PDB file of C-alpha atoms and ligand atoms in Angstrom:
ATOM      1  CA  UNK A 181     129.060  53.554  92.341  1.00  0.00           C
ATOM      2  CA  UNK A 182     126.562  51.326  94.108  1.00  0.00           C
ATOM      3  CA  UNK A 183     125.313  47.944  92.961  1.00  0.00           C
ATOM      4  CA  UNK A 184     121.597  47.207  92.727  1.00  0.00           C
ATOM      5  CA  UNK A 185     120.252  43.682  92.336  1.00  0.00           C
ATOM      6  CA  UNK A 186     116.559  43.274  91.473  1.00  0.00           C
ATOM      7  CA  UNK A 187     114.733  40.007  92.081  1.00  0.00           C
ATOM      8  CA  UNK A 188     111.168  39.724  90.822  1.00  0.00           C
ATOM      9  CA  UNK A 189     108.700  36.880  90.515  1.00  0.00           C
ATOM     10  CA  UNK A 190     105.410  35.453  91.747  1.00  0.00           C
ATOM     11  CA  UNK A 191     104.596  34.223  95.280  1.00  0.00           C
ATOM     12  CA  UNK A 192     106.499  31.145  96.378  1.00  0.00           C
ATOM     13  CA  UNK A 193     109.130  31.289  93.636  1.00  0.00           C
ATOM     14  CA  UNK A 194     111.801  31.602  96.322  1.00  0.00           C
ATOM     15  CA  UNK A 195     112.605  35.292  95.908  1.00  0.00           C
ATOM     16  CA  UNK A 196     112.904  36.316  99.524  1.00  0.00           C
ATOM     17  CA  UNK A 197     114.952  33.293 100.633  1.00  0.00           C
ATOM     18  CA  UNK A 198     117.365  33.764  97.759  1.00  0.00           C
ATOM     19  CA  UNK A 199     117.486  37.548  98.160  1.00  0.00           C
ATOM     20  CA  UNK A 200     118.270  37.244 101.893  1.00  0.00           C
ATOM     21  CA  UNK A 201     121.023  34.680 101.365  1.00  0.00           C
ATOM     22  CA  UNK A 202     122.525  36.613  98.486  1.00  0.00           C
ATOM     23  CA  UNK A 203     122.524  39.855 100.475  1.00  0.00           C
ATOM     24  CA  UNK A 204     124.316  38.113 103.332  1.00  0.00           C
ATOM     25  CA  UNK A 205     126.845  36.552 100.978  1.00  0.00           C
ATOM     26  CA  UNK A 206     127.637  39.895  99.322  1.00  0.00           C
ATOM     27  CA  UNK A 207     127.331  42.066 102.428  1.00  0.00           C
ATOM     28  CA  UNK A 208     124.506  44.051 100.756  1.00  0.00           C
ATOM     29  CA  UNK A 209     121.332  45.477 102.304  1.00  0.00           C
ATOM     30  CA  UNK A 210     118.229  43.337 101.780  1.00  0.00           C
ATOM     31  CA  UNK A 211     115.010  45.198 100.992  1.00  0.00           C
ATOM     32  CA  UNK A 212     111.730  43.269 101.121  1.00  0.00           C
ATOM     33  CA  UNK A 213     109.230  45.440  99.238  1.00  0.00           C
ATOM     34  CA  UNK A 214     106.386  42.918  99.645  1.00  0.00           C
ATOM     35  CA  UNK A 215     106.650  43.418 103.412  1.00  0.00           C
ATOM     36  CA  UNK A 216     105.798  47.086 102.917  1.00  0.00           C
ATOM     37  CA  UNK A 217     102.580  46.307 100.995  1.00  0.00           C
ATOM     38  CA  UNK A 218     101.760  43.721 103.643  1.00  0.00           C
ATOM     39  CA  UNK A 219     102.264  46.241 106.473  1.00  0.00           C
ATOM     40  CA  UNK A 220      99.862  48.721 104.855  1.00  0.00           C
ATOM     41  CA  UNK A 221      97.331  45.906 104.399  1.00  0.00           C
ATOM     42  CA  UNK A 222      97.653  44.968 108.075  1.00  0.00           C
ATOM     43  CA  UNK A 223      96.914  48.526 109.139  1.00  0.00           C
ATOM     44  CA  UNK A 224      93.940  48.774 106.777  1.00  0.00           C
ATOM     45  CA  UNK A 225      92.466  45.589 108.265  1.00  0.00           C
ATOM     46  CA  UNK A 226      93.176  46.670 111.835  1.00  0.00           C
ATOM     47  CA  UNK A 227      91.349  49.940 111.220  1.00  0.00           C
ATOM     48  CA  UNK A 228      88.400  48.113 109.668  1.00  0.00           C
ATOM     49  CA  UNK A 229      88.699  50.084 106.456  1.00  0.00           C
ATOM     50  CA  UNK A 230      86.765  48.641 103.535  1.00  0.00           C
ATOM     51  CA  UNK A 231      89.014  47.334 100.759  1.00  0.00           C
ATOM     52  CA  UNK A 232      86.864  49.310  98.361  1.00  0.00           C
ATOM     53  CA  UNK A 233      87.612  52.589 100.105  1.00  0.00           C
ATOM     54  CA  UNK A 234      90.685  53.518  98.077  1.00  0.00           C
ATOM     55  CA  UNK A 235      90.800  57.036  99.441  1.00  0.00           C
ATOM     56  CA  UNK A 236      91.191  55.887 103.037  1.00  0.00           C
ATOM     57  CA  UNK A 237      93.688  53.185 102.055  1.00  0.00           C
ATOM     58  CA  UNK A 238      95.848  55.777 100.314  1.00  0.00           C
ATOM     59  CA  UNK A 239      95.587  57.937 103.435  1.00  0.00           C
ATOM     60  CA  UNK A 240      96.874  55.004 105.507  1.00  0.00           C
ATOM     61  CA  UNK A 241      99.779  54.518 103.103  1.00  0.00           C
ATOM     62  CA  UNK A 242     100.619  58.208 103.241  1.00  0.00           C
ATOM     63  CA  UNK A 243     100.541  58.467 107.029  1.00  0.00           C
ATOM     64  CA  UNK A 244     102.176  55.169 108.008  1.00  0.00           C
ATOM     65  CA  UNK A 245     105.741  54.947 109.091  1.00  0.00           C
ATOM     66  CA  UNK A 246     107.147  51.760 107.619  1.00  0.00           C
ATOM     67  CA  UNK A 247     110.751  50.839 108.160  1.00  0.00           C
ATOM     68  CA  UNK A 248     112.876  47.797 107.512  1.00  0.00           C
ATOM     69  CA  UNK A 249     115.740  46.604 109.637  1.00  0.00           C
ATOM     70  CA  UNK A 250     117.342  43.594 107.996  1.00  0.00           C
ATOM     71  CA  UNK A 251     114.581  41.030 107.987  1.00  0.00           C
ATOM     72  CA  UNK A 252     112.382  42.850 110.519  1.00  0.00           C
ATOM     73  CA  UNK A 253     109.509  45.087 109.474  1.00  0.00           C
ATOM     74  CA  UNK A 254     108.201  47.946 111.604  1.00  0.00           C
ATOM     75  CA  UNK A 255     104.830  49.652 111.281  1.00  0.00           C
ATOM     76  CA  UNK A 256     104.670  52.930 113.213  1.00  0.00           C
ATOM     77  CA  UNK A 257     107.453  51.598 115.415  1.00  0.00           C
ATOM     78  CA  UNK A 258     105.816  48.216 116.109  1.00  0.00           C
ATOM     79  CA  UNK A 259     107.538  45.019 114.968  1.00  0.00           C
ATOM     80  CA  UNK A 260     104.955  43.369 112.711  1.00  0.00           C
ATOM     81  CA  UNK A 261     107.324  40.898 111.004  1.00  0.00           C
ATOM     82  CA  UNK A 262     105.317  37.826 111.995  1.00  0.00           C
ATOM     83  CA  UNK A 263     101.840  39.275 111.742  1.00  0.00           C
ATOM     84  CA  UNK A 264     102.195  40.404 108.121  1.00  0.00           C
ATOM     85  CA  UNK A 265     102.843  36.788 106.996  1.00  0.00           C
ATOM     86  CA  UNK A 266      99.458  35.552 108.185  1.00  0.00           C
ATOM     87  CA  UNK A 267      97.109  34.117 105.523  1.00  0.00           C
ATOM     88  CA  UNK A 268      94.538  36.887 106.037  1.00  0.00           C
ATOM     89  CA  UNK A 269      97.132  39.434 104.873  1.00  0.00           C
ATOM     90  CA  UNK A 270      98.179  37.265 101.905  1.00  0.00           C
ATOM     91  CA  UNK A 271      94.537  37.064 100.881  1.00  0.00           C
ATOM     92  CA  UNK A 272      94.028  40.836 100.838  1.00  0.00           C
ATOM     93  CA  UNK A 273      97.382  42.365  99.958  1.00  0.00           C
ATOM     94  CA  UNK A 274      96.959  42.270  96.185  1.00  0.00           C
ATOM     95  CA  UNK A 275      93.823  44.394  96.411  1.00  0.00           C
ATOM     96  CA  UNK A 276      95.748  47.051  98.326  1.00  0.00           C
ATOM     97  CA  UNK A 277      98.838  46.832  96.097  1.00  0.00           C
ATOM     98  CA  UNK A 278      96.891  47.459  92.912  1.00  0.00           C
ATOM     99  CA  UNK A 279      95.976  51.010  93.979  1.00  0.00           C
ATOM    100  CA  UNK A 280      98.221  53.331  91.921  1.00  0.00           C
ATOM    101  CA  UNK A 281      98.667  55.969  94.668  1.00  0.00           C
ATOM    102  CA  UNK A 282      99.673  53.307  97.200  1.00  0.00           C
ATOM    103  CA  UNK A 283     102.313  52.092  94.752  1.00  0.00           C
ATOM    104  CA  UNK A 284     103.544  55.619  94.133  1.00  0.00           C
ATOM    105  CA  UNK A 285     104.024  56.233  97.860  1.00  0.00           C
ATOM    106  CA  UNK A 286     105.815  52.926  98.467  1.00  0.00           C
ATOM    107  CA  UNK A 287     107.981  53.053  95.327  1.00  0.00           C
ATOM    108  CA  UNK A 288     109.257  56.466  96.417  1.00  0.00           C
ATOM    109  CA  UNK A 289     110.074  55.051  99.851  1.00  0.00           C
ATOM    110  CA  UNK A 290     111.805  52.012  98.341  1.00  0.00           C
ATOM    111  CA  UNK A 291     114.009  54.130  96.087  1.00  0.00           C
ATOM    112  CA  UNK A 292     114.936  56.313  99.040  1.00  0.00           C
ATOM    113  CA  UNK A 293     115.933  53.305 101.163  1.00  0.00           C
ATOM    114  CA  UNK A 294     118.104  52.002  98.302  1.00  0.00           C
ATOM    115  CA  UNK A 295     119.817  55.334  97.687  1.00  0.00           C
ATOM    116  CA  UNK A 296     123.580  55.232  98.091  1.00  0.00           C
ATOM    117  CA  UNK A 297     123.612  51.586  99.144  1.00  0.00           C
ATOM    118  CA  UNK A 298     124.442  48.235  97.606  1.00  0.00           C
ATOM    119  CA  UNK A 299     121.133  46.435  97.725  1.00  0.00           C
ATOM    120  CA  UNK A 300     119.295  43.245  96.912  1.00  0.00           C
ATOM    121  CA  UNK A 301     115.633  44.164  96.514  1.00  0.00           C
ATOM    122  CA  UNK A 302     112.817  41.716  95.871  1.00  0.00           C
ATOM    123  CA  UNK A 303     109.248  42.238  94.737  1.00  0.00           C
ATOM    124  CA  UNK A 304     107.073  42.362  91.622  1.00  0.00           C
ATOM    125  CA  UNK A 305     108.139  45.575  89.866  1.00  0.00           C
ATOM    126  CA  UNK A 306     111.722  46.072  90.993  1.00  0.00           C
ATOM    127  CA  UNK A 307     113.509  45.551  87.669  1.00  0.00           C
ATOM    128  CA  UNK A 308     110.756  47.302  85.711  1.00  0.00           C
ATOM    129  CA  UNK A 309     109.764  50.286  87.879  1.00  0.00           C
ATOM    130  CA  UNK A 310     111.558  50.705  91.209  1.00  0.00           C
ATOM    131  CA  UNK A 311     115.140  50.169  90.048  1.00  0.00           C
ATOM    132  CA  UNK A 312     115.052  50.085  86.227  1.00  0.00           C
ATOM    133  CA  UNK A 313     118.785  50.835  86.162  1.00  0.00           C
ATOM    134  CA  UNK A 314     119.709  47.870  88.377  1.00  0.00           C
ATOM    135  CA  UNK A 315     122.892  46.215  87.103  1.00  0.00           C
ATOM    136  CA  UNK A 316     121.429  42.768  87.752  1.00  0.00           C
ATOM    137  CA  UNK A 317     117.879  41.633  87.223  1.00  0.00           C
ATOM    138  CA  UNK A 318     116.567  38.186  87.996  1.00  0.00           C
ATOM    139  CA  UNK A 319     113.124  36.737  87.520  1.00  0.00           C
ATOM    140  CA  UNK A 320     112.393  33.637  89.576  1.00  0.00           C
ATOM    141  CA  UNK A 321     109.510  31.389  88.776  1.00  0.00           C
ATOM    142  CA  UNK A 322     108.239  27.860  89.523  1.00  0.00           C
ATOM    143  CA  UNK A 323     105.144  25.814  88.795  1.00  0.00           C
ATOM    144  CA  UNK A 324     101.987  26.887  90.610  1.00  0.00           C
ATOM    145  CA  UNK A 325     101.769  23.564  92.479  1.00  0.00           C
ATOM    146  CA  UNK A 326     105.369  23.758  93.667  1.00  0.00           C
ATOM    147  CA  UNK A 327     104.970  27.354  94.808  1.00  0.00           C
ATOM    148  CA  UNK A 328     101.803  26.446  96.727  1.00  0.00           C
ATOM    149  CA  UNK A 329     103.553  23.431  98.253  1.00  0.00           C
ATOM    150  CA  UNK A 330     106.439  25.600  99.496  1.00  0.00           C
ATOM    151  CA  UNK A 331     104.120  28.209 100.989  1.00  0.00           C
ATOM    152  CA  UNK A 332     102.022  25.464 102.612  1.00  0.00           C
ATOM    153  CA  UNK A 333     105.123  23.879 104.213  1.00  0.00           C
ATOM    154  CA  UNK A 334     106.303  27.281 105.383  1.00  0.00           C
ATOM    155  CA  UNK A 335     102.990  28.054 107.090  1.00  0.00           C
ATOM    156  CA  UNK A 336     102.718  24.562 108.569  1.00  0.00           C
ATOM    157  CA  UNK A 337     106.219  24.838 110.037  1.00  0.00           C
ATOM    158  CA  UNK A 338     105.179  28.076 111.698  1.00  0.00           C
ATOM    159  CA  UNK A 339     102.191  26.314 113.257  1.00  0.00           C
ATOM    160  CA  UNK A 340      99.605  28.060 111.085  1.00  0.00           C
ATOM    161  CA  UNK A 341      96.649  25.823 110.261  1.00  0.00           C
ATOM    162  CA  UNK A 342      95.950  25.892 106.548  1.00  0.00           C
ATOM    163  CA  UNK A 343      94.882  23.518 103.809  1.00  0.00           C
ATOM    164  CA  UNK A 344      97.057  23.003 100.748  1.00  0.00           C
ATOM    165  CA  UNK A 345      94.076  23.673  98.446  1.00  0.00           C
ATOM    166  CA  UNK A 346      93.434  27.001 100.176  1.00  0.00           C
ATOM    167  CA  UNK A 347      97.023  28.094  99.734  1.00  0.00           C
ATOM    168  CA  UNK A 348      96.918  27.046  96.090  1.00  0.00           C
ATOM    169  CA  UNK A 349      93.762  29.082  95.486  1.00  0.00           C
ATOM    170  CA  UNK A 350      95.163  32.129  97.302  1.00  0.00           C
ATOM    171  CA  UNK A 351      98.357  32.069  95.240  1.00  0.00           C
ATOM    172  CA  UNK A 352      96.424  31.563  92.005  1.00  0.00           C
ATOM    173  CA  UNK A 353      94.226  34.550  92.794  1.00  0.00           C
ATOM    174  CA  UNK A 354      97.194  36.703  93.787  1.00  0.00           C
ATOM    175  CA  UNK A 355      99.085  35.717  90.596  1.00  0.00           C
ATOM    176  CA  UNK A 356      96.138  36.833  88.532  1.00  0.00           C
ATOM    177  CA  UNK A 357      95.682  40.155  90.373  1.00  0.00           C
ATOM    178  CA  UNK A 358      99.410  40.960  90.401  1.00  0.00           C
ATOM    179  CA  UNK A 359      99.882  40.108  86.721  1.00  0.00           C
ATOM    180  CA  UNK A 360      96.643  41.658  85.557  1.00  0.00           C
ATOM    181  CA  UNK A 361      96.694  45.026  87.323  1.00  0.00           C
ATOM    182  CA  UNK A 362      97.070  48.228  85.299  1.00  0.00           C
ATOM    183  CA  UNK A 363      99.866  49.870  87.285  1.00  0.00           C
ATOM    184  CA  UNK A 364     103.218  48.080  87.146  1.00  0.00           C
ATOM    185  CA  UNK A 365     101.985  44.508  86.744  1.00  0.00           C
ATOM    186  CA  UNK A 366     104.243  41.572  87.416  1.00  0.00           C
ATOM    187  CA  UNK A 367     106.222  41.044  84.206  1.00  0.00           C
ATOM    188  CA  UNK A 368     109.675  39.816  83.303  1.00  0.00           C
ATOM    189  CA  UNK A 369     111.950  42.876  83.107  1.00  0.00           C
ATOM    190  CA  UNK A 370     113.903  43.381  79.912  1.00  0.00           C
ATOM    191  CA  UNK A 371     117.343  41.867  80.224  1.00  0.00           C
ATOM    192  CA  UNK A 372     116.416  39.794  83.286  1.00  0.00           C
ATOM    193  CA  UNK A 373     117.912  36.373  83.860  1.00  0.00           C
ATOM    194  CA  UNK A 374     115.042  33.917  84.126  1.00  0.00           C
ATOM    195  CA  UNK A 375     115.371  31.013  86.565  1.00  0.00           C
ATOM    196  CA  UNK A 376     112.777  28.271  86.901  1.00  0.00           C
ATOM    197  CA  UNK A 377     113.265  27.038  90.467  1.00  0.00           C
ATOM    198  CA  UNK A 378     110.713  24.185  90.348  1.00  0.00           C
ATOM    199  CA  UNK A 379     113.359  21.454  90.503  1.00  0.00           C
ATOM    200  CA  UNK A 380     116.122  23.400  92.219  1.00  0.00           C
ATOM    201  CA  UNK A 381     117.061  23.607  95.891  1.00  0.00           C
ATOM    202  CA  UNK A 382     117.452  27.021  97.554  1.00  0.00           C
ATOM    203  CA  UNK A 383     121.221  26.537  97.533  1.00  0.00           C
ATOM    204  CA  UNK A 384     121.232  25.781  93.819  1.00  0.00           C
ATOM    205  CA  UNK A 385     119.261  28.940  93.055  1.00  0.00           C
ATOM    206  CA  UNK A 386     121.565  31.089  95.190  1.00  0.00           C
ATOM    207  CA  UNK A 387     124.548  29.512  93.452  1.00  0.00           C
ATOM    208  CA  UNK A 388     123.161  30.302  89.981  1.00  0.00           C
ATOM    209  CA  UNK A 389     122.371  33.886  90.885  1.00  0.00           C
ATOM    210  CA  UNK A 390     125.751  34.374  92.562  1.00  0.00           C
ATOM    211  CA  UNK A 391     127.611  32.847  89.609  1.00  0.00           C
ATOM    212  CA  UNK A 392     125.762  35.071  87.128  1.00  0.00           C
ATOM    213  CA  UNK A 393     126.788  38.129  89.134  1.00  0.00           C
ATOM    214  CA  UNK A 394     130.413  37.047  89.451  1.00  0.00           C
ATOM    215  CA  UNK A 395     130.653  36.200  85.766  1.00  0.00           C
ATOM    216  CA  UNK A 396     129.333  39.585  84.747  1.00  0.00           C
ATOM    217  CA  UNK A 397     131.594  41.517  87.071  1.00  0.00           C
ATOM    218  CA  UNK A 398     134.650  39.421  86.267  1.00  0.00           C
ATOM    219  CA  UNK A 399     134.746  38.291  89.888  1.00  0.00           C
ATOM    220  CA  UNK A 400     134.991  41.819  91.296  1.00  0.00           C
ATOM    221  CA  UNK A 401     131.948  41.317  93.534  1.00  0.00           C
TER     222      UNK A 401
HETATM  223  O1  CDP B 872     106.337  36.567  99.766  1.00  0.00           O
HETATM  224  P1  CDP B 872     105.261  36.551  98.727  1.00  0.00           P
HETATM  225  O2  CDP B 872     105.791  36.212  97.393  1.00  0.00           O
HETATM  226  O3  CDP B 872     104.057  35.815  99.131  1.00  0.00           O
HETATM  227  O4  CDP B 872     104.710  38.001  98.548  1.00  0.00           O
HETATM  228  P2  CDP B 872     105.372  39.366  98.941  1.00  0.00           P
HETATM  229  O5  CDP B 872     106.651  39.565  98.235  1.00  0.00           O
HETATM  230  O6  CDP B 872     105.361  39.482 100.421  1.00  0.00           O
HETATM  231  O7  CDP B 872     104.310  40.393  98.306  1.00  0.00           O
HETATM  232  C1  CDP B 872     102.993  40.427  98.754  1.00  0.00           C
HETATM  233  C2  CDP B 872     102.143  41.161  97.741  1.00  0.00           C
HETATM  234  O8  CDP B 872     102.541  42.525  97.674  1.00  0.00           O
HETATM  235  C3  CDP B 872     102.208  40.675  96.297  1.00  0.00           C
HETATM  236  O9  CDP B 872     101.336  39.608  96.027  1.00  0.00           O
HETATM  237  C4  CDP B 872     101.841  41.931  95.519  1.00  0.00           C
HETATM  238  O10 CDP B 872     100.463  42.127  95.459  1.00  0.00           O
HETATM  239  C5  CDP B 872     102.431  43.038  96.373  1.00  0.00           C
HETATM  240  N1  CDP B 872     103.736  43.516  95.904  1.00  0.00           N
HETATM  241  C6  CDP B 872     103.755  44.399  94.857  1.00  0.00           C
HETATM  242  O11 CDP B 872     102.713  44.708  94.287  1.00  0.00           O
HETATM  243  N2  CDP B 872     104.935  44.949  94.443  1.00  0.00           N
HETATM  244  C7  CDP B 872     106.085  44.619  95.032  1.00  0.00           C
HETATM  245  N3  CDP B 872     107.213  45.203  94.628  1.00  0.00           N
HETATM  246  C8  CDP B 872     106.095  43.687  96.085  1.00  0.00           C
HETATM  247  C9  CDP B 872     104.895  43.134  96.487  1.00  0.00           C
END
């Protein structure tokens, strides 16, 4: 039997940092589903496709070869790990990710990658749609201001010029699109352990998640 761990939550709640550390700690495969939506968005922008042209966007999703290797993301063989984190992608990704056919294509891919493996997968619909049978489901959240502050620091450390207010607005808009869309909106999965990370350090969050897993498996993991 394989173990699946689902981590969902809004932007800046600390999902990917925690998921990466947890995967390393447990020796599991880390799967960043947001990176896949970002890669499709990058290709759509590169090809100058209008964000209203759903048909062509779906075509891009269908024809693109997206693969993950640990923390690296490849689009048609090209390493796009850095490029997909740029603000322009963050601003547009939620428009692409709300298209039902795009989700269908990527969800299928995500399930296939997880097949037969112990995985930690993070995203918006992992515990609800992608891996509803996951043995462990976590939902990470934090105040909007704290999430914006974290994302702002992250971008600043990478040398990207942004204003805090812009990041805050982008996250607010993305929250609303991700939570309000018709197909698999961001919601707390049934049975998920909810963690508010506003006043916690990354280490403290990892510790809580790890402890919850150990407690529920009687220390077997
Ligand atoms: O890292 P951050 O929280 O900023 O976002 P991400 O995980 O890279 O996801 C980027 C965007 O992809 C989200 O805002 C969603 O619109 C979409 N997404 C999704 O719809 N479903 C997922 N399972 C993962 C991401």
